[in-house]
Short mmCIF file of C-alpha atoms in Angstrom, two decimals:
data_model
loop_
_atom_site.label_atom_id
_atom_site.label_comp_id
_atom_site.label_asym_id
_atom_site.label_seq_id
_atom_site.Cartn_x
_atom_site.Cartn_y
_atom_site.Cartn_z
CA UNK V 1463 -11.71 3.52 1.19
CA UNK V 1464 -8.24 2.25 0.63
CA UNK V 1465 -8.49 -1.24 0.74
CA UNK V 1466 -5.58 -3.41 2.08
CA UNK V 1467 -4.49 -4.11 -1.43
CA UNK V 1468 -4.29 -0.82 -1.97
CA UNK V 1469 -1.54 0.97 -0.12
CA UNK V 1470 1.26 3.61 -1.87
CA UNK V 1471 2.26 4.64 1.00
CA UNK V 1472 4.58 2.83 3.56
CA UNK V 1473 4.78 4.22 6.46
CA UNK V 1474 7.94 2.87 8.36
CA UNK V 1475 6.87 -0.69 9.90
CA UNK V 1476 5.65 -1.51 6.79
CA UNK V 1477 8.06 -0.05 4.00
CA UNK V 1478 10.03 -3.33 4.18
CA UNK V 1479 7.80 -5.28 2.35
CA UNK V 1480 7.41 -2.98 -0.37
CA UNK V 1481 10.16 -5.27 -1.77
CA UNK V 1482 8.03 -8.38 -1.65
CA UNK V 1483 5.05 -7.02 -2.64
CA UNK V 1484 6.97 -6.35 -6.27
CA UNK V 1485 5.75 -8.80 -8.74
CA UNK V 1486 2.49 -10.82 -7.41
CA UNK V 1487 -0.47 -10.23 -9.46
CA UNK V 1488 -3.80 -8.76 -7.56
CA UNK V 1489 -5.72 -9.50 -9.96
CA UNK V 1490 -6.82 -13.44 -10.39
CA UNK V 1491 -7.71 -13.04 -6.28
CA UNK V 1492 -9.65 -10.16 -7.14
CA UNK V 1493 -12.55 -11.81 -9.46
CA UNK V 1494 -15.76 -12.44 -6.81
CA UNK V 1495 -19.35 -12.06 -7.31
CA UNK V 1496 -20.19 -10.69 -4.09
CA UNK V 1497 -16.77 -8.08 -4.48
CA UNK V 1498 -19.67 -5.38 -5.58
CA UNK V 1499 -21.98 -5.91 -2.83
CA UNK V 1500 -19.29 -6.62 0.23
CA UNK V 1501 -17.47 -2.94 -1.29
CA UNK V 1502 -21.02 -1.67 -0.61
CA UNK V 1503 -21.46 -2.55 3.18
CA UNK V 1504 -18.04 -1.20 3.63
CA UNK V 1505 -19.48 1.90 1.76
CA UNK V 1506 -22.22 2.19 4.36
CA UNK V 1507 -19.64 1.91 7.97
CA UNK V 1508 -20.74 5.29 9.37
CA UNK V 1509 -18.52 7.19 10.89
CA UNK V 1510 -17.24 7.63 14.33
CA UNK V 1511 -15.22 8.63 16.69
CA UNK V 1512 -11.93 6.30 18.51
CA UNK V 1513 -11.27 6.50 21.92
CA UNK V 1514 -9.07 3.59 22.21
CA UNK V 1515 -8.29 0.44 20.76
CA UNK V 1516 -7.94 -3.32 21.84
CA UNK V 1517 -5.97 -6.11 21.00
CA UNK V 1518 -6.65 -8.39 23.24
CA UNK V 1519 -9.64 -11.00 23.72
CA UNK V 1520 -12.04 -8.61 21.64
CA UNK V 1521 -10.36 -7.10 18.65
CA UNK V 1522 -11.85 -3.40 17.89
CA UNK V 1523 -12.25 -0.29 18.98
CA UNK V 1524 -13.98 1.77 21.99
CA UNK V 1525 -15.82 5.57 20.78
CA UNK V 1526 -18.38 6.70 19.59
CA UNK V 1527 -20.40 5.91 16.64
CA UNK V 1528 -22.58 7.85 14.97
CA UNK V 1529 -25.79 5.30 13.48
CA UNK V 1530 -25.29 1.88 16.33
CA UNK V 1531 -27.51 0.23 13.90
CA UNK V 1532 -25.89 1.10 10.16
CA UNK V 1533 -22.55 -0.79 11.60
CA UNK V 1534 -24.55 -4.08 12.45
CA UNK V 1535 -26.41 -4.12 9.64
CA UNK V 1536 -23.49 -3.30 7.63
CA UNK V 1537 -21.33 -5.16 9.45
CA UNK V 1538 -23.72 -8.82 8.80
CA UNK V 1539 -23.92 -8.13 5.19
CA UNK V 1540 -20.24 -10.03 5.57
CA UNK V 1541 -21.29 -12.99 6.51
CA UNK V 1542 -20.01 -15.05 7.71
CA UNK V 1543 -17.45 -14.75 10.73
CA UNK V 1544 -15.59 -17.48 10.40
CA UNK V 1545 -12.49 -16.21 13.40
CA UNK V 1546 -12.94 -13.95 16.01
CA UNK V 1547 -14.42 -12.43 18.47
CA UNK V 1548 -14.55 -8.50 17.69
CA UNK V 1549 -16.60 -5.76 18.78
CA UNK V 1550 -16.51 -2.57 17.23
CA UNK V 1551 -18.14 0.19 19.83
CA UNK V 1552 -22.03 -1.64 20.80
CA UNK V 1553 -21.29 -3.47 18.30
CA UNK V 1554 -20.22 -7.39 19.38
CA UNK V 1555 -19.67 -10.49 17.07
CA UNK V 1556 -19.28 -13.40 17.84
CA UNK V 1557 -17.63 -16.03 15.55
CA UNK V 1558 -17.80 -19.36 14.93
CA UNK V 1559 -14.43 -19.89 15.94
CA UNK V 1560 -13.63 -18.85 19.92
CA UNK V 1561 -10.20 -17.27 17.68
CA UNK V 1562 -8.79 -16.16 21.04
CA UNK V 1563 -8.82 -19.55 22.70
CA UNK V 1564 -6.45 -20.52 20.53
CA UNK V 1565 -4.40 -17.94 20.60
CA UNK V 1566 -3.99 -18.93 24.30
CA UNK V 1567 -2.72 -21.33 23.64
CA UNK V 1568 0.66 -20.75 21.71
CA UNK V 1569 0.84 -17.02 22.48
CA UNK V 1570 2.96 -18.80 25.52
CA UNK V 1571 5.58 -20.18 23.50
CA UNK V 1572 5.93 -16.98 20.67
CA UNK V 1573 9.18 -15.84 21.06
CA UNK V 1574 10.10 -12.25 22.00
CA UNK V 1575 8.22 -9.49 21.44
CA UNK V 1576 9.57 -7.55 17.76
CA UNK V 1577 10.53 -7.69 14.09
CA UNK V 1578 7.97 -8.99 11.66
CA UNK V 1579 5.78 -11.34 11.61
CA UNK V 1580 3.87 -13.96 8.63
CA UNK V 1581 0.13 -15.12 8.84
CA UNK V 1582 -0.39 -17.29 6.32
CA UNK V 1583 -4.16 -18.21 5.74
CA UNK V 1584 -4.34 -15.58 8.37
CA UNK V 1585 -7.99 -15.46 7.09
CA UNK V 1586 -10.65 -12.33 9.07
CA UNK V 1587 -6.80 -10.95 10.60
CA UNK V 1588 -8.06 -12.23 14.41
CA UNK V 1589 -4.11 -13.40 15.00
CA UNK V 1590 -3.15 -10.41 13.11
CA UNK V 1591 -4.59 -7.67 15.75
CA UNK V 1592 -2.70 -10.39 18.41
CA UNK V 1593 0.53 -10.14 16.93
CA UNK V 1594 0.30 -6.47 17.26
CA UNK V 1595 -0.67 -6.82 21.04
CA UNK V 1596 2.83 -9.11 21.28
CA UNK V 1597 4.31 -6.75 20.14
CA UNK V 1598 5.73 -7.77 16.52
CA UNK V 1599 6.48 -4.31 14.60
CA UNK V 1600 4.92 -5.05 11.52
CA UNK V 1601 2.78 -8.04 10.42
CA UNK V 1602 1.45 -9.15 6.98
CA UNK V 1603 -1.83 -11.13 6.15
CA UNK V 1604 -2.00 -13.29 3.53
CA UNK V 1605 -5.56 -15.59 2.59
CA UNK V 1606 -6.85 -15.84 -1.25
CA UNK V 1607 -10.98 -15.24 0.67
CA UNK V 1608 -12.33 -11.54 -0.55
CA UNK V 1609 -14.30 -12.16 1.78
CA UNK V 1610 -11.96 -12.56 4.29
CA UNK V 1611 -10.00 -9.57 3.04
CA UNK V 1612 -13.75 -7.28 3.20
CA UNK V 1613 -13.83 -7.90 7.31
CA UNK V 1614 -10.08 -7.01 7.86
CA UNK V 1615 -11.01 -3.85 6.01
CA UNK V 1616 -13.65 -3.14 7.75
CA UNK V 1617 -12.16 -4.01 11.39
CA UNK V 1618 -9.38 -1.64 9.70
CA UNK V 1619 -10.84 1.24 9.01
CA UNK V 1620 -11.56 2.69 12.28
CA UNK V 1621 -8.36 0.79 14.14
CA UNK V 1622 -6.15 2.34 11.28
CA UNK V 1623 -3.12 0.50 12.66
CA UNK V 1624 -0.21 1.96 10.72
CA UNK V 1625 2.11 -1.28 11.37
CA UNK V 1626 -1.26 -3.83 9.60
CA UNK V 1627 -1.45 -5.64 6.37
CA UNK V 1628 -3.40 -7.61 3.97
CA UNK V 1629 -3.05 -8.96 0.64
CA UNK V 1630 -5.42 -10.93 -0.49
CA UNK V 1631 -3.22 -13.48 -2.05
CA UNK V 1632 -2.74 -17.43 -0.98
CA UNK V 1633 0.93 -17.67 0.23
CA UNK V 1634 3.01 -19.55 -2.91
CA UNK V 1635 2.05 -16.00 -4.94
CA UNK V 1636 4.93 -14.68 -2.32
CA UNK V 1637 8.49 -15.00 -3.86
CA UNK V 1638 11.18 -16.36 -1.29
CA UNK V 1639 12.47 -13.47 1.11
CA UNK V 1640 13.46 -15.35 3.46
CA UNK V 1641 12.36 -11.98 5.78
CA UNK V 1642 9.94 -12.55 9.19
CA UNK V 1643 10.84 -13.05 12.36
CA UNK V 1644 7.60 -15.37 13.11
CA UNK V 1645 5.34 -17.55 10.81
CA UNK V 1646 2.33 -18.83 11.28
CA UNK V 1647 0.61 -21.31 9.77
CA UNK V 1648 -3.21 -22.23 11.72
CA UNK V 1649 -5.64 -24.60 10.04
CA UNK V 1650 -4.14 -24.24 6.33
CA UNK V 1651 -1.79 -27.66 6.20
CA UNK V 1652 -4.51 -29.96 5.96
CA UNK V 1653 -5.77 -27.71 2.84
CA UNK V 1654 -2.78 -27.90 0.76
CA UNK V 1655 -2.58 -30.85 -1.40
CA UNK V 1656 1.28 -30.52 -1.29
CA UNK V 1657 1.62 -30.84 3.02
CA UNK V 1658 5.36 -31.28 2.05
CA UNK V 1659 5.09 -27.71 -0.56
CA UNK V 1660 2.77 -26.04 2.09
CA UNK V 1661 5.66 -26.37 4.40
CA UNK V 1662 8.60 -25.56 1.96
CA UNK V 1663 7.06 -22.63 1.55
CA UNK V 1664 6.78 -21.16 4.63
CA UNK V 1665 10.70 -22.30 5.55
CA UNK V 1666 11.28 -19.74 2.30
CA UNK V 1667 9.95 -16.96 4.12
CA UNK V 1668 11.97 -17.64 7.11
CA UNK V 1669 14.32 -15.21 8.41
CA UNK V 1670 18.08 -17.57 10.05
CA UNK V 1671 16.48 -17.91 13.89
CA UNK V 1672 12.82 -17.83 12.32
CA UNK V 1673 9.68 -19.21 14.79
CA UNK V 1674 6.96 -21.16 12.60
CA UNK V 1675 3.83 -21.86 14.30
CA UNK V 1676 2.85 -24.70 13.08
CA UNK V 1677 -1.29 -25.55 14.19
CA UNK V 1678 -2.91 -28.42 11.80
CA UNK V 1679 -5.35 -31.35 12.25
CA UNK V 1680 -3.71 -34.42 12.99
CA UNK V 1681 -4.99 -38.39 13.63
CA UNK V 1682 -3.25 -40.46 16.92
CA UNK V 1683 -0.10 -43.72 14.93
CA UNK V 1684 3.04 -43.01 14.77
CA UNK V 1685 5.33 -41.91 12.31
CA UNK V 1686 4.07 -43.35 9.15
CA UNK V 1687 0.51 -42.97 10.58
CA UNK V 1688 -1.95 -40.62 7.92
CA UNK V 1689 -5.30 -39.98 6.98
CA UNK V 1690 -6.13 -39.39 3.22
CA UNK V 1691 -9.70 -39.03 3.55
CA UNK V 1692 -11.11 -40.11 0.37
CA UNK V 1693 -14.08 -37.71 0.23
CA UNK V 1694 -14.70 -35.91 3.04
CA UNK V 1695 -13.84 -34.99 6.43
CA UNK V 1696 -16.07 -33.11 8.84
CA UNK V 1697 -18.50 -32.53 5.32
CA UNK V 1698 -15.07 -30.00 4.87
CA UNK V 1699 -14.67 -31.39 0.83
CA UNK V 1700 -10.79 -30.10 0.53
CA UNK V 1701 -9.13 -32.04 3.47
CA UNK V 1702 -6.50 -33.88 1.53
CA UNK V 1703 -3.88 -34.62 4.67
CA UNK V 1704 -4.50 -35.49 8.25
CA UNK V 1705 -0.79 -36.82 10.03
CA UNK V 1706 -0.04 -38.45 13.05
CA UNK V 1707 2.24 -35.49 15.40
CA UNK V 1708 5.12 -37.95 14.44
CA UNK V 1709 5.16 -38.09 11.13
CA UNK V 1710 4.19 -34.00 11.04
CA UNK V 1711 7.78 -33.74 12.37
CA UNK V 1712 9.69 -36.33 10.86
CA UNK V 1713 8.31 -33.96 7.28
CA UNK V 1714 9.76 -30.50 9.59
CA UNK V 1715 12.28 -32.33 10.54
CA UNK V 1716 13.03 -33.78 7.01
CA UNK V 1717 12.49 -30.02 5.64
CA UNK V 1718 16.24 -28.70 7.91
CA UNK V 1719 14.08 -27.90 10.45
CA UNK V 1720 16.19 -28.72 13.31
CA UNK V 1721 13.74 -27.75 16.79
CA UNK V 1722 10.36 -28.89 16.14
CA UNK V 1723 8.33 -29.49 19.29
CA UNK V 1724 4.60 -30.25 20.33
CA UNK V 1725 2.95 -27.80 22.76
CA UNK V 1726 0.16 -27.88 22.27
CA UNK V 1727 -3.26 -31.53 21.50
CA UNK V 1728 -6.52 -29.56 22.12
CA UNK V 1729 -9.40 -31.95 20.76
CA UNK V 1730 -12.05 -29.09 19.36
CA UNK V 1731 -15.20 -29.04 21.00
CA UNK V 1732 -18.33 -26.88 20.62
CA UNK V 1733 -17.21 -24.36 23.15
CA UNK V 1734 -14.08 -23.09 20.47
CA UNK V 1735 -16.21 -23.38 17.47
CA UNK V 1736 -20.28 -23.61 17.15
CA UNK V 1737 -22.35 -22.28 15.54
CA UNK V 1738 -24.06 -17.95 16.12
CA UNK V 1739 -25.80 -15.71 14.17
CA UNK V 1740 -22.69 -14.97 12.35
CA UNK V 1741 -22.31 -17.59 10.44
CA UNK V 1742 -25.72 -18.70 9.27
CA UNK V 1743 -24.78 -22.57 9.23
CA UNK V 1744 -23.99 -25.84 10.86
CA UNK V 1745 -20.82 -25.70 12.84
CA UNK V 1746 -18.74 -28.68 13.88
CA UNK V 1747 -22.19 -30.36 16.35
CA UNK V 1748 -23.39 -30.22 12.53
CA UNK V 1749 -20.11 -32.36 11.22
CA UNK V 1750 -19.92 -34.88 14.15
CA UNK V 1751 -21.27 -38.41 14.02
CA UNK V 1752 -24.76 -37.79 16.85
CA UNK V 1753 -24.39 -41.12 18.31
CA UNK V 1754 -20.99 -41.14 18.47
CA UNK V 1755 -19.10 -37.88 18.45
CA UNK V 1756 -15.99 -38.69 18.72
CA UNK V 1757 -16.42 -39.00 14.93
CA UNK V 1758 -17.02 -37.40 12.55
CA UNK V 1759 -20.12 -37.97 10.22
CA UNK V 1760 -18.07 -40.01 7.34
CA UNK V 1761 -16.57 -42.27 10.94
CA UNK V 1762 -13.78 -40.35 10.77
CA UNK V 1763 -11.99 -39.33 14.16
CA UNK V 1764 -12.89 -36.57 15.75
CA UNK V 1765 -11.12 -33.14 15.17
CA UNK V 1766 -7.98 -33.15 17.05
CA UNK V 1767 -5.34 -29.73 16.22
CA UNK V 1768 -1.52 -30.20 16.87
CA UNK V 1769 0.71 -26.88 17.34
CA UNK V 1770 4.27 -27.17 16.32
CA UNK V 1771 6.75 -25.04 17.26
CA UNK V 1772 9.96 -25.35 14.31
CA UNK V 1773 12.79 -23.41 14.35
#
């Protein structure tokens, strides 16, 4: 099985990525003790006849699978599934995040179909498939998580779509290209030690006239309001800066974005992020104060997410 980062042939929709890939060293990002086990799970994927490819709410192939039980077992060996939902033949992956709900909030604000898209911190690639449904000519996803890359490979094993590519590397591994017509950074900014550097790197990948979809945790407040959790936020130890919408707009404009519109502000609920059999652990409910769900366990404001469209 050819993995997402092992492409040596470039079909027409992806030829433009050949130069961008030159100089990327994948080796530092391919070291994980569980990689042999995950690759073994991929090798166990049964044969199937694909009749239809669905890129709508439940992404995945439809048709006949030779061994549905083996498929379900191989997919469960790749837990936790954070993004989704997916349906591979008769196997439904009920992921932690109902990523389709986030997609429903952003899709009315996307530019017209066509062009090249980059999904930064793409997870297992759910929104990449939805970008293809939207009509993008090609989609590249980057995320240094090897498990997510393997999950993507399991989906692509059956879909075999020629216009989608996954590289298991962080954004900073890409040379500035000014190439992409649409760039997504969703659920990433608060994980970055330097949010300004992250925004700068995003802008360096954008072609003239391109659109950035920036989705992140925010707090209430004015343009000077930023929460820096001293320890954890909602049990996450890698949260650094959570700005107000107004502060985030100041950052974006300072970096040269001329149009910065907040198009959505949504509190995260248990309908969108919850524990399922496909993650095997705690989720949002376990991160909130049981006596006051408007606060996290640490006493911070409960998760509130904003989506900004930047041009």
